[in-house]
Short mmCIF file of C-alpha atoms and ligand atoms in Angstrom, two decimals:
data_model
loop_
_atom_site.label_atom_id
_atom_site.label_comp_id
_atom_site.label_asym_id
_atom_site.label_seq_id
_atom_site.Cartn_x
_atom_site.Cartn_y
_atom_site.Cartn_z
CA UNK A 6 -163.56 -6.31 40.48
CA UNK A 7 -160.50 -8.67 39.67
CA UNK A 8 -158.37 -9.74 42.73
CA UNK A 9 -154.83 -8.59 42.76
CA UNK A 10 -153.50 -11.83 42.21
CA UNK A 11 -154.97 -12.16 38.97
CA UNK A 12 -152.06 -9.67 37.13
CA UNK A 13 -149.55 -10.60 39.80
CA UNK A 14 -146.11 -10.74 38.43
CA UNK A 15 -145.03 -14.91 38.86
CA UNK A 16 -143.05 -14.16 41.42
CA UNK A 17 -145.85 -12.84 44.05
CA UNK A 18 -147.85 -15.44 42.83
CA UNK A 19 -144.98 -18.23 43.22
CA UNK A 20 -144.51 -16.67 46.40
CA UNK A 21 -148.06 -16.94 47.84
CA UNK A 22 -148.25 -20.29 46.52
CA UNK A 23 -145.46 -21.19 48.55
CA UNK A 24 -145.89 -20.11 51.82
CA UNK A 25 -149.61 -21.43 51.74
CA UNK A 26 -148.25 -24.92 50.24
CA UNK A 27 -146.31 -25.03 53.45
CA UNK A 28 -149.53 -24.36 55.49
CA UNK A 29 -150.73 -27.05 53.87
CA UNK A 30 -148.86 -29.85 53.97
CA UNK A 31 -148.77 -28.84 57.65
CA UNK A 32 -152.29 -28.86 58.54
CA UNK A 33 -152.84 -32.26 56.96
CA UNK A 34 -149.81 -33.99 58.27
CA UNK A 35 -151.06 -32.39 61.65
CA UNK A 36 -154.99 -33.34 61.59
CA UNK A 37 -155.56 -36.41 58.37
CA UNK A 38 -153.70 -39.41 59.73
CA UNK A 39 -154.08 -40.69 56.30
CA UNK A 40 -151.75 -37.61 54.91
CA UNK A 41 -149.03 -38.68 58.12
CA UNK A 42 -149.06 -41.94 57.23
CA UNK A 43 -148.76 -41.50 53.23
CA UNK A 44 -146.05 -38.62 53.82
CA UNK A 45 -144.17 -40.54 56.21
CA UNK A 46 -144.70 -43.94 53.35
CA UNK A 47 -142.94 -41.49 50.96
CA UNK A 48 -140.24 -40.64 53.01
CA UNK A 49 -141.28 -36.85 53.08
CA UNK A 50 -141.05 -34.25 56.38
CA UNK A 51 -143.71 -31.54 56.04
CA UNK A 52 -140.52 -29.29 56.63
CA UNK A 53 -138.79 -30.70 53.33
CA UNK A 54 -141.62 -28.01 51.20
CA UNK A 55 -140.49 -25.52 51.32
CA UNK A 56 -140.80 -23.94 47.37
CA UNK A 57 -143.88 -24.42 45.06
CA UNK A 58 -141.23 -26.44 42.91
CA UNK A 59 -141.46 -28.74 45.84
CA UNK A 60 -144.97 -30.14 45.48
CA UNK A 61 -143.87 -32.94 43.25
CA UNK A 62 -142.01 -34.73 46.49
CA UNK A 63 -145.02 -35.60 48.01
CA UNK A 64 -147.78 -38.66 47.12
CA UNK A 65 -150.76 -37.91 45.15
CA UNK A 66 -154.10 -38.38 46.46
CA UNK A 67 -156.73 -40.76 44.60
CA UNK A 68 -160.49 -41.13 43.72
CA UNK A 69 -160.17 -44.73 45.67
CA UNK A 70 -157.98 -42.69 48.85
CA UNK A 71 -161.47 -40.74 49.10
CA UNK A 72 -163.47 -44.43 49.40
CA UNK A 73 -161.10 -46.35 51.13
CA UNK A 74 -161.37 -43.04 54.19
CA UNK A 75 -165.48 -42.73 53.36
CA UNK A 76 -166.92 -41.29 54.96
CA UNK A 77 -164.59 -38.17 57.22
CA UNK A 78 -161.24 -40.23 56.55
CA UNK A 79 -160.17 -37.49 54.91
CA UNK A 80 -161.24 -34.26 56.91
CA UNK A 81 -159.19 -31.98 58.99
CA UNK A 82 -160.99 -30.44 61.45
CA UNK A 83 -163.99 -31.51 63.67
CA UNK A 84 -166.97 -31.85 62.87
CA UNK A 85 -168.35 -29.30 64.69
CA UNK A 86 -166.13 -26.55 62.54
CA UNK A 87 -167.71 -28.40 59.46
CA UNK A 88 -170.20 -25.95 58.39
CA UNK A 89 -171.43 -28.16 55.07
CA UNK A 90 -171.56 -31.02 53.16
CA UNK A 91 -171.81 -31.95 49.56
CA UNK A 92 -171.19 -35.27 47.94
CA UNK A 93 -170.34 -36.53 44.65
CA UNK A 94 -171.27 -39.83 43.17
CA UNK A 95 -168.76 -41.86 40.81
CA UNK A 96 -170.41 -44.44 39.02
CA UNK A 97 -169.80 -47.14 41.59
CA UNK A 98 -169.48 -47.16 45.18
CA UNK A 99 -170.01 -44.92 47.96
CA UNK A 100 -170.46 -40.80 47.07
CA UNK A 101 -167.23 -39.22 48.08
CA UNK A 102 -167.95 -36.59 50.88
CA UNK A 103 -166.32 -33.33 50.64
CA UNK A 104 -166.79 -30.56 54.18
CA UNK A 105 -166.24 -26.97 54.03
CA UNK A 106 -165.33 -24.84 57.05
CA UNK A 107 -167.27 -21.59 56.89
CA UNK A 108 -164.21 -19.95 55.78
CA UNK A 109 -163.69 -22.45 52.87
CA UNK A 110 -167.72 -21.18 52.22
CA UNK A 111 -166.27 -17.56 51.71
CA UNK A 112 -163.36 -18.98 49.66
CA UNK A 113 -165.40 -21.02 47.42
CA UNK A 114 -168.05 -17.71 47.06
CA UNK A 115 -164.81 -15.92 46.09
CA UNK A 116 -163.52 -18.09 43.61
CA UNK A 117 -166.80 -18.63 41.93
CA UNK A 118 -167.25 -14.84 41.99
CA UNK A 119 -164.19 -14.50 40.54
CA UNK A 120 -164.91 -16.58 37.58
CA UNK A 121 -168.37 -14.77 37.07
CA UNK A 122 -166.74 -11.76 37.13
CA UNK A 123 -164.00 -13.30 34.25
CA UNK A 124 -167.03 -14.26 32.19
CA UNK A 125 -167.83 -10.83 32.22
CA UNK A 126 -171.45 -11.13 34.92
CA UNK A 127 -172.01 -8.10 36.72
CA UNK A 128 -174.14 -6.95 39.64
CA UNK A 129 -176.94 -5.58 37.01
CA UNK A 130 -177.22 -8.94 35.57
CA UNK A 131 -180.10 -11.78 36.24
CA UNK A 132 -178.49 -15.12 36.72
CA UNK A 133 -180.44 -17.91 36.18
CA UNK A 134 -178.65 -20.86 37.66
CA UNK A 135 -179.99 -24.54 36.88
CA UNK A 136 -177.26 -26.35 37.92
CA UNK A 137 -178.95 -28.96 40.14
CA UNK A 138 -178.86 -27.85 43.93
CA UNK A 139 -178.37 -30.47 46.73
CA UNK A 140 -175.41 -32.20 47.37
CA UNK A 141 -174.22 -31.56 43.80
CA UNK A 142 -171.36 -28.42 43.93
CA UNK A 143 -172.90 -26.69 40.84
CA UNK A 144 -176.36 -25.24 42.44
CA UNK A 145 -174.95 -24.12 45.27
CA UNK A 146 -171.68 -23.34 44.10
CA UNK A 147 -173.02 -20.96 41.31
CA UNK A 148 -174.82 -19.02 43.59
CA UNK A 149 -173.09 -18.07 45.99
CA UNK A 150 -170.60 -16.74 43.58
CA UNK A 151 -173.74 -15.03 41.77
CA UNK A 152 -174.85 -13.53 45.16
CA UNK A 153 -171.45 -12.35 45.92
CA UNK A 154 -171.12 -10.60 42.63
CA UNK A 155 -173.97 -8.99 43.27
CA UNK A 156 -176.16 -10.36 40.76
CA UNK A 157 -179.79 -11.34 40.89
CA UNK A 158 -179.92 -15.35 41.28
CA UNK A 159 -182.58 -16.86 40.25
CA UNK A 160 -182.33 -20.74 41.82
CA UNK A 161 -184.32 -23.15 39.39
CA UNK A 162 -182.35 -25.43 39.99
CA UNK A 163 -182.24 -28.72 37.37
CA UNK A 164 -184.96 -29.74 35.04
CA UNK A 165 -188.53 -28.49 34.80
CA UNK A 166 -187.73 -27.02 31.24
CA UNK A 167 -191.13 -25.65 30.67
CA UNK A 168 -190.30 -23.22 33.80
CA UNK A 169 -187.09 -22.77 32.75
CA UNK A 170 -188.68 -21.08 29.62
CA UNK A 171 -191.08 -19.40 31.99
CA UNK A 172 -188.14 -17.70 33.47
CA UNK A 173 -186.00 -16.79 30.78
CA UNK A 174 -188.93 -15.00 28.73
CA UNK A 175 -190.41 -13.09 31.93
CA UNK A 176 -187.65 -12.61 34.20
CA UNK A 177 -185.40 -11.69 31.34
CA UNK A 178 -182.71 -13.90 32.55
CA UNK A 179 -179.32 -12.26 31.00
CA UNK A 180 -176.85 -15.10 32.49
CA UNK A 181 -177.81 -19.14 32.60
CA UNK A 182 -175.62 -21.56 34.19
CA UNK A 183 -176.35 -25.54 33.38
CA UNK A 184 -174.11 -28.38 32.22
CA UNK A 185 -174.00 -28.01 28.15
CA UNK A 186 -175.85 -30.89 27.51
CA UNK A 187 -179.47 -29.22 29.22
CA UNK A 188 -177.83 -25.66 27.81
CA UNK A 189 -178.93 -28.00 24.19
CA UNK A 190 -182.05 -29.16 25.73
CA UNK A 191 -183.42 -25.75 26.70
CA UNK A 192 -182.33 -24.46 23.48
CA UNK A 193 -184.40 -27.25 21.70
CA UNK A 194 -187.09 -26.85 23.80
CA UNK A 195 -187.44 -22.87 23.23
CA UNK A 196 -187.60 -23.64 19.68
CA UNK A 197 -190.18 -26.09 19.66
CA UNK A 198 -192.47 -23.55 21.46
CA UNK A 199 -191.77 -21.16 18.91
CA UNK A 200 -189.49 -18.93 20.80
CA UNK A 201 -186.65 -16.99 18.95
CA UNK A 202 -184.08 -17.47 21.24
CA UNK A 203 -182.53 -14.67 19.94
CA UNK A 204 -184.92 -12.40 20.87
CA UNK A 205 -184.32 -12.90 24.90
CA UNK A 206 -181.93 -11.26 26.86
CA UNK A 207 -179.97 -13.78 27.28
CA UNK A 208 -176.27 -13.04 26.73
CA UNK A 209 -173.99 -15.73 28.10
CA UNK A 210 -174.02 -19.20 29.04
CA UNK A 211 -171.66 -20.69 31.75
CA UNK A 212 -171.30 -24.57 31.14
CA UNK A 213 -169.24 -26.92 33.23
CA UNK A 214 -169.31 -30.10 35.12
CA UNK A 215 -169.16 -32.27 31.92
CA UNK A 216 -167.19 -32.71 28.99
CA UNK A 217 -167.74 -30.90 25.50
CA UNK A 218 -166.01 -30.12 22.33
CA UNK A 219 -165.47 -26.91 20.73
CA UNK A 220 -167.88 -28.53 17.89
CA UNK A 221 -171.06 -28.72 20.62
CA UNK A 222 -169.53 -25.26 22.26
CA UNK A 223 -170.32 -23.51 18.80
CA UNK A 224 -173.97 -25.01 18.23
CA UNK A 225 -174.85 -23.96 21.49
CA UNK A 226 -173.55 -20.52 21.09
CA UNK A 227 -175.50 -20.39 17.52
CA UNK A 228 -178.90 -22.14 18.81
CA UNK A 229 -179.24 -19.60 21.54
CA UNK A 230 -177.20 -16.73 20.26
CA UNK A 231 -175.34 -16.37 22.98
CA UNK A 232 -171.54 -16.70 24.27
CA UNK A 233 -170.74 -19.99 25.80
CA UNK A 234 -168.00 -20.29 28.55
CA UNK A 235 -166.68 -23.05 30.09
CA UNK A 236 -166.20 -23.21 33.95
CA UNK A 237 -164.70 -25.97 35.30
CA UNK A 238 -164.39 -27.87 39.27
CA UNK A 239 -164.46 -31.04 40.91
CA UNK A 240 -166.28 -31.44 44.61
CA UNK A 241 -163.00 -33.28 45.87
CA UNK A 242 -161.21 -29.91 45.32
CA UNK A 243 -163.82 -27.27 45.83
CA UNK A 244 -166.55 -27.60 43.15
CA UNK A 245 -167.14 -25.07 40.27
CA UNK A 246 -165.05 -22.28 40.25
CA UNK A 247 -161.71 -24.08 40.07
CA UNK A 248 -161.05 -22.38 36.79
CA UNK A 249 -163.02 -20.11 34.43
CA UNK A 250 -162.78 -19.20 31.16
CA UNK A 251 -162.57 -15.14 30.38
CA UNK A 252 -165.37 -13.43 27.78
CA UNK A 253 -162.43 -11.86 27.01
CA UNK A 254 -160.45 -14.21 25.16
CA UNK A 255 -162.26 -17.15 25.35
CA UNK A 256 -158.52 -18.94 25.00
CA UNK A 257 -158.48 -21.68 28.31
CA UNK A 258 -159.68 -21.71 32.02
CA UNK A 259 -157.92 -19.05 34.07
CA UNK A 260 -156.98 -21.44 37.25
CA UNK A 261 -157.42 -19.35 40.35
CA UNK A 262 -153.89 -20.79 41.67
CA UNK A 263 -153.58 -18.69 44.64
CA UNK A 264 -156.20 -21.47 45.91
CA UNK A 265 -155.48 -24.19 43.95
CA UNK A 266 -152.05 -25.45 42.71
CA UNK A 267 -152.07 -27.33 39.37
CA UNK A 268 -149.49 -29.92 37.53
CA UNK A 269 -150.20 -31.93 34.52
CA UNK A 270 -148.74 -35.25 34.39
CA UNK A 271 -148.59 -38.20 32.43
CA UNK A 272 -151.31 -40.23 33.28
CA UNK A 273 -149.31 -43.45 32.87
CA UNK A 274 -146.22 -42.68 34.79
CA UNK A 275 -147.35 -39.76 37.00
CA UNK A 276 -144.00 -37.69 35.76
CA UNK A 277 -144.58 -34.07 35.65
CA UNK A 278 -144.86 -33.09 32.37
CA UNK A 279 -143.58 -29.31 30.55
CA UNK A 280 -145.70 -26.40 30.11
CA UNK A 281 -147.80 -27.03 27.20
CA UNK A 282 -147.91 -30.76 27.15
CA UNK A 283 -150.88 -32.40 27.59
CA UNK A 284 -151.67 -34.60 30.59
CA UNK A 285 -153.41 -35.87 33.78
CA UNK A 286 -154.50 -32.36 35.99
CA UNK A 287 -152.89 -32.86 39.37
CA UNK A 288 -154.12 -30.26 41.69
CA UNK A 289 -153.55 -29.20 45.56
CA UNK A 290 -155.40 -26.84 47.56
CA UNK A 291 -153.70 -24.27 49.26
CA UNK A 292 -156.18 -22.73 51.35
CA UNK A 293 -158.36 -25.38 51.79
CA UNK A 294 -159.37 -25.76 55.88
CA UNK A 295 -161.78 -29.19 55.96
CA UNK A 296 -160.51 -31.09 53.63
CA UNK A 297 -156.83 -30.69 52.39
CA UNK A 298 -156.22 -32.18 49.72
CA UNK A 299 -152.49 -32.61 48.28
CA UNK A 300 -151.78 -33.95 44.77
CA UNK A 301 -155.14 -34.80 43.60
CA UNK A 302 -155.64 -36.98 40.32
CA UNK A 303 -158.34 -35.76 38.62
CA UNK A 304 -158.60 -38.02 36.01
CA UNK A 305 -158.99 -35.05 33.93
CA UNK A 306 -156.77 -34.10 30.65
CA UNK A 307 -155.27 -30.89 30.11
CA UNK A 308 -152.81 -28.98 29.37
CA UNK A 309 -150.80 -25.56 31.03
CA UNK A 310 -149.77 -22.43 29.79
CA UNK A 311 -148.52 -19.67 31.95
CA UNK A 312 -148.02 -16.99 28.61
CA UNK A 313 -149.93 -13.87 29.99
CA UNK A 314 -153.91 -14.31 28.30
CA UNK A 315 -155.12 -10.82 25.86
CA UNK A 316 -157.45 -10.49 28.96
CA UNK A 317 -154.58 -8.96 30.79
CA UNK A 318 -154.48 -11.81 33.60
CA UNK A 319 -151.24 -13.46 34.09
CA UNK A 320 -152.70 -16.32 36.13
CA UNK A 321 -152.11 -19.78 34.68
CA UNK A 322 -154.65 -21.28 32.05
CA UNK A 323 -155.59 -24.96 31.65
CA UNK A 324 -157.17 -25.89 28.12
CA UNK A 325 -161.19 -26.98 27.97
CA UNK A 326 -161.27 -30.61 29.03
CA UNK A 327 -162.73 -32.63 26.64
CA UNK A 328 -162.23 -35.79 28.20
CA UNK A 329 -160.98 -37.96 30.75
CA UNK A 330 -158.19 -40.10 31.30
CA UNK A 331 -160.64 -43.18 32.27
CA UNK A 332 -162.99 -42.23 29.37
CA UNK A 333 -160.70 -44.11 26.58
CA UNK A 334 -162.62 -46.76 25.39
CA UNK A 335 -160.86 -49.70 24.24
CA UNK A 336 -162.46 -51.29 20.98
CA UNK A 337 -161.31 -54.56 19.66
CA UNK A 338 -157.42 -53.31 20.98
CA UNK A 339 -157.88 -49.74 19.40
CA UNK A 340 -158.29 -46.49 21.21
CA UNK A 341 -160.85 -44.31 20.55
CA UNK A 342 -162.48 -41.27 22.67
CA UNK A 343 -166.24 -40.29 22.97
CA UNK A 344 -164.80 -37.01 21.63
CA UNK A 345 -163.51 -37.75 18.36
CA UNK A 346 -166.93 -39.53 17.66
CA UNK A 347 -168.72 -36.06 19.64
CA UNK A 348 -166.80 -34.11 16.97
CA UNK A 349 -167.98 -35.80 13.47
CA UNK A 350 -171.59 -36.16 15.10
CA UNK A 351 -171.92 -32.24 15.75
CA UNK A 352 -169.81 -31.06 12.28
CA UNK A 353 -172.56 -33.01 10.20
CA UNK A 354 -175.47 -30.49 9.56
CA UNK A 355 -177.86 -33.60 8.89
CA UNK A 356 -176.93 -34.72 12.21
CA UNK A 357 -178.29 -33.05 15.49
CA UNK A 358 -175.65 -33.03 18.35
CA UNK A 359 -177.65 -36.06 20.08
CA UNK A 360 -175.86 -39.24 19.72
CA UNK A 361 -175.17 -42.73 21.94
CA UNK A 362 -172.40 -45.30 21.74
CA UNK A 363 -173.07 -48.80 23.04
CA UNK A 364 -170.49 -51.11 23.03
CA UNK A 365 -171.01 -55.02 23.14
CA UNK A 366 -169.22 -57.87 23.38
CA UNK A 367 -170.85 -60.59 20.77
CA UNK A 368 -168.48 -63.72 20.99
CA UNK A 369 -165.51 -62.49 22.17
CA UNK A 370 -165.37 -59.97 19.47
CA UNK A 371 -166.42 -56.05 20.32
CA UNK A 372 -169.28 -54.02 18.92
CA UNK A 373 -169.28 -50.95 18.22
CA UNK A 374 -172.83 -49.47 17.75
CA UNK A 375 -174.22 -45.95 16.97
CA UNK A 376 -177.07 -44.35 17.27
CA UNK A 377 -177.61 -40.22 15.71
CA UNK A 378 -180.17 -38.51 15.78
CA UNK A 379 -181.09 -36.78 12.33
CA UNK A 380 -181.61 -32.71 12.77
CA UNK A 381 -185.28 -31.99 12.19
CA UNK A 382 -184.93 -29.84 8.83
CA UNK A 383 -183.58 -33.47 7.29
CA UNK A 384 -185.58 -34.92 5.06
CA UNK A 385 -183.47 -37.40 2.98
CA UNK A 386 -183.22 -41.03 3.63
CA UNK A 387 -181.97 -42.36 6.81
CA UNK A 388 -179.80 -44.90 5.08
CA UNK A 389 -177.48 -42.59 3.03
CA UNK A 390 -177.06 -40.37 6.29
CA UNK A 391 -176.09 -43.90 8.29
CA UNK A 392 -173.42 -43.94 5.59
CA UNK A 393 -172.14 -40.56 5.13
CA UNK A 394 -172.06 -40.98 9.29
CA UNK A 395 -170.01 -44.30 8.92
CA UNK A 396 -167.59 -42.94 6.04
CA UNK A 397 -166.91 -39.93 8.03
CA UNK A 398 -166.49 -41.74 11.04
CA UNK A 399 -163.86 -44.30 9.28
CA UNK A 400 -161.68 -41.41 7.88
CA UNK A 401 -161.28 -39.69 12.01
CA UNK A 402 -161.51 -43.74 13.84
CA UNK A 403 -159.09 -46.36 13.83
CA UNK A 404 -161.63 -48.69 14.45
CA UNK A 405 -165.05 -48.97 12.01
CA UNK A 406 -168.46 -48.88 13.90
CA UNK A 407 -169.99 -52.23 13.18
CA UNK A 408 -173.74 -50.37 13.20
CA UNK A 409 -174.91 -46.95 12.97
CA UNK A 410 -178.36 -46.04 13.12
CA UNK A 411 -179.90 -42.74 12.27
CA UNK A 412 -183.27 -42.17 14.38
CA UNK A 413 -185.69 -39.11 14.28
CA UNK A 414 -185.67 -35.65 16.32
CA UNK A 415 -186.25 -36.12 20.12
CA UNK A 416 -185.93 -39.92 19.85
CA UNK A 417 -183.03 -40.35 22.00
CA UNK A 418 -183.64 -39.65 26.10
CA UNK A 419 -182.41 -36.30 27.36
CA UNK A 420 -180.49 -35.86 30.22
CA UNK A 421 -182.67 -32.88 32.33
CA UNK A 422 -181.01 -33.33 35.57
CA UNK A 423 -177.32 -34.07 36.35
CA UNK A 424 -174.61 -35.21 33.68
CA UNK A 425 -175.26 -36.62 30.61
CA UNK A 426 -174.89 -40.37 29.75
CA UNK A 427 -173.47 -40.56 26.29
CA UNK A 428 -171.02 -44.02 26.15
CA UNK A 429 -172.84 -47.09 27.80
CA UNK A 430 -170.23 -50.16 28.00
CA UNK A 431 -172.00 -53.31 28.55
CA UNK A 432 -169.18 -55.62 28.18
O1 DLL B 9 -169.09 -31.13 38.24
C1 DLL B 9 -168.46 -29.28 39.64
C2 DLL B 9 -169.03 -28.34 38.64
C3 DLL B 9 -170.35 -27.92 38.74
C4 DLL B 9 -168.23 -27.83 37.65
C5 DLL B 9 -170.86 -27.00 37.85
C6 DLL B 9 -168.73 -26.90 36.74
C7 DLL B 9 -170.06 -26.49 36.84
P1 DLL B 9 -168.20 -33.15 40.26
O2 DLL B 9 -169.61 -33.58 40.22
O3 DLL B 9 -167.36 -33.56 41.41
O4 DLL B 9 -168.11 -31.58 40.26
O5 DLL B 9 -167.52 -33.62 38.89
C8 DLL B 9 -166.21 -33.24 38.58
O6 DLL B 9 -166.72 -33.26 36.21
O7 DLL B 9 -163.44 -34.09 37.35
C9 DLL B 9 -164.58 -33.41 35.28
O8 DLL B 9 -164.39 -34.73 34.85
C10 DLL B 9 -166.01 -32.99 35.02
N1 DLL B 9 -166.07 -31.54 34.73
C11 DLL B 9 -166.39 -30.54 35.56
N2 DLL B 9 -166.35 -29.35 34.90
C12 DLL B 9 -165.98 -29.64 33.63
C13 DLL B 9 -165.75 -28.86 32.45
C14 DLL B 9 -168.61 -30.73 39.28
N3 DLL B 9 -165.92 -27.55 32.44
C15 DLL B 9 -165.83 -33.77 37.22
N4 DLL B 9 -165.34 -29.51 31.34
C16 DLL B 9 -164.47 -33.30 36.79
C17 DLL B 9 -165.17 -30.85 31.32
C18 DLL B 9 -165.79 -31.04 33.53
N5 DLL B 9 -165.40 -31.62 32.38
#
């Protein structure tokens, strides 16, 4: 059930992207008075896109365009074509508010469906999707690509994890979509009520909406026995479904980009950078009827390859974000990302993949504290793990933690519903 576009020589593809790049930048300069006005800022005439290549003439679009036009600044039809809603929330300010025409609906089924279909789901499997439904993308999202595929969906929705057990043992769930941090919590939770997780059905797990590293991919895959694949989205552009990985090859997020047009650029400058390189993820919708959106800065790093994937597609990949271009934390002048500290905390076997990072600011001078969890078959003392944490951390850091503290199983809060909360700043 792959689309046509999927194998498409470049050409077609650079060919559809074209023409409905054109349609684009036409329907927004026609109907968002913020696109006229930013277009005619930048000195660019709808007419003067004419070639995919062209995209990088126009203004990019921002998380702060999205509040400064809260709440419809942005949409491009009426309200009355507006058949839905969702919203995300940043962590300050207003929720952005994203509209779908119903024909955006049947694109976003499609594209979801497509990436189901990538991560191998068919219409005899049972897809149990707790991705939290409501104005989050990912519950809603998720099924209506399931239902499209033909699967059976089965809509818990976020948290509850004792039903969540409920269903996977009885209803023989063979597909579960969540963000990977609950994918963990389930899998913890099965094996505290005694329940060889690889003795259910369940074959694959589809986890998105938050960052993880290859290091947390594999102990999910090995705590549940299943194959973990990584779907990715954003509301502003769509929600899930953006890009997929393939079962297949498992080797980067097949970006369905006869909908969605991606660049990767540097996050400082905003210059396009080369195939390969990595960067910010600038995207554009091309088919996109309520909201438009042109040049989008996702804040998201990544990078390109357009080398045909094993799978067979020739579609462009993007690689598995592991972070974010605002997550770089800044301690005492030197750089360091939640991810290089993710990756030491989930290599350690004494260490379960639960962790926190507080940073403080104690006169002037930054803090950085840590806080691991030890994995429940541990039963050495808490101060020589602390250190082997601390040396390991000082040979991958620039910077040394000034604590770390090693706590028991379960002793650090879960995240059931929405995204995880690993890094808490309270400078
Ligand atoms: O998280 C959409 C989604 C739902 C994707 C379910 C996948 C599964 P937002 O709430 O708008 O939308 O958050 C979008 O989440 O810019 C990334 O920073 C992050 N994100 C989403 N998917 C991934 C992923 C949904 N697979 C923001 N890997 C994005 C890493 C991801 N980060």
């Amino acid at each position: 059930m792959r689309s046509d576009i999927e194998t498409a020589p470049r050409e077609t593809i650079r060919e559809t992207q074209s023409e409905r790049l054109r349609e684009t930048v036409e329907h927004a300069y026609e109907n968002v008075p913020f696109y006229r006005q930013a277009l005619d800022d930048a000195g660019v005439a709808p007419d003067d896109i004419d070639r995919v290549g062209d995209v990088s003439k126009l203004p990019t679009t921002t998380k702060e365009d999205f509040r400064m036009e809260y709440p419809d600044g942005l949409f491009a039809v009426d309200w009355d074509d507006v058949a839905r809603i969702h919203a995300s929330s940043g962590t300050t300010g207003k929720p952005k508010i994203v509209s779908y025409t119903d024909d955006d609906l049947a694109v976003w089924s499609e594209v979801v469906a497509r990436s189901l279909v990538a991560g191998g789901v068919d219409s005899d499997d049972v897809v149990q999707n707790s991705y939290g439904y409501g104005l989050f993308t990912g519950g809603l999202g998720l099924h209506a690509g399931a239902e499209e595929v033909g699967a059976t969906v089965i809509p818990t929705g976020g948290g509850d994890t004792a039903r969540q057990m409920t269903m996977l043992q009885d209803l023989e769930s063979d597909v579960l979509c969540c963000t990977p941090s609950y994918c963990l919590y389930i899998a913890e939770a099965l094996e505290d009520a005694g329940v060889n997780p690889a003795e259910l059905p369940l074959s694959t797990v589809i986890i998105g909406a938050e960052p993880f590293t290859d290091a947390m991919r594999e102990e999910i895959e090995d705590a549940l026995d299943v194959t973990a694949l990584d779907i990715y989205g954003l509301s502003e552009i769509i929600g899930p479904g953006v890009s997929m990985e393939c079962a297949d090859a498992q080797a980067g997020l097949h970006i369905w980009e006869d909908h969605f047009l991606p660049e990767v650029v540097d996050p400082e400058t905003g210059e396009p950078l080369p195939e390969g390189e990595e960067g910010e993820l600038v995207l554009t919708t091309l088919t996109k009827q309520a909201l438009p959106v042109l040049r989008y800065r996702t804040g998201d790093m990544t990078a390109l390859t357009y080398e045909a994937c094993d799978c067979g597609r020739s579609i462009v990949r993007m690689d598995n974000v592991t972070g974010r271009t605002d997550d770089l934390l800044i301690v005492r002048g030197v750089n360091v990302y939640p991810s290089q500290i993710e990756e030491v905390m989930v290599d350690l076997e004494a260490v379960a993949p639960h962790y926190r990072i507080d940073l403080r600011r104690d006169d002037e001078l930054d803090r950085l504290e840590i806080t691991a969890e030890h994995h429940h078959e541990y039963d050495g003392s808490l101060e020589d793990l602390a250190d082997d944490i601390g040396a390991t951390l000082r040979d991958v850091l620039d910077v040394s933690p000034d604590s770390i503290e090693v706590v028991g199983p379960s002793e650090l809060e879960r995240t059931e519903v929405g995204k995880v909360k690993r890094v808490f700043d309270h400078r």
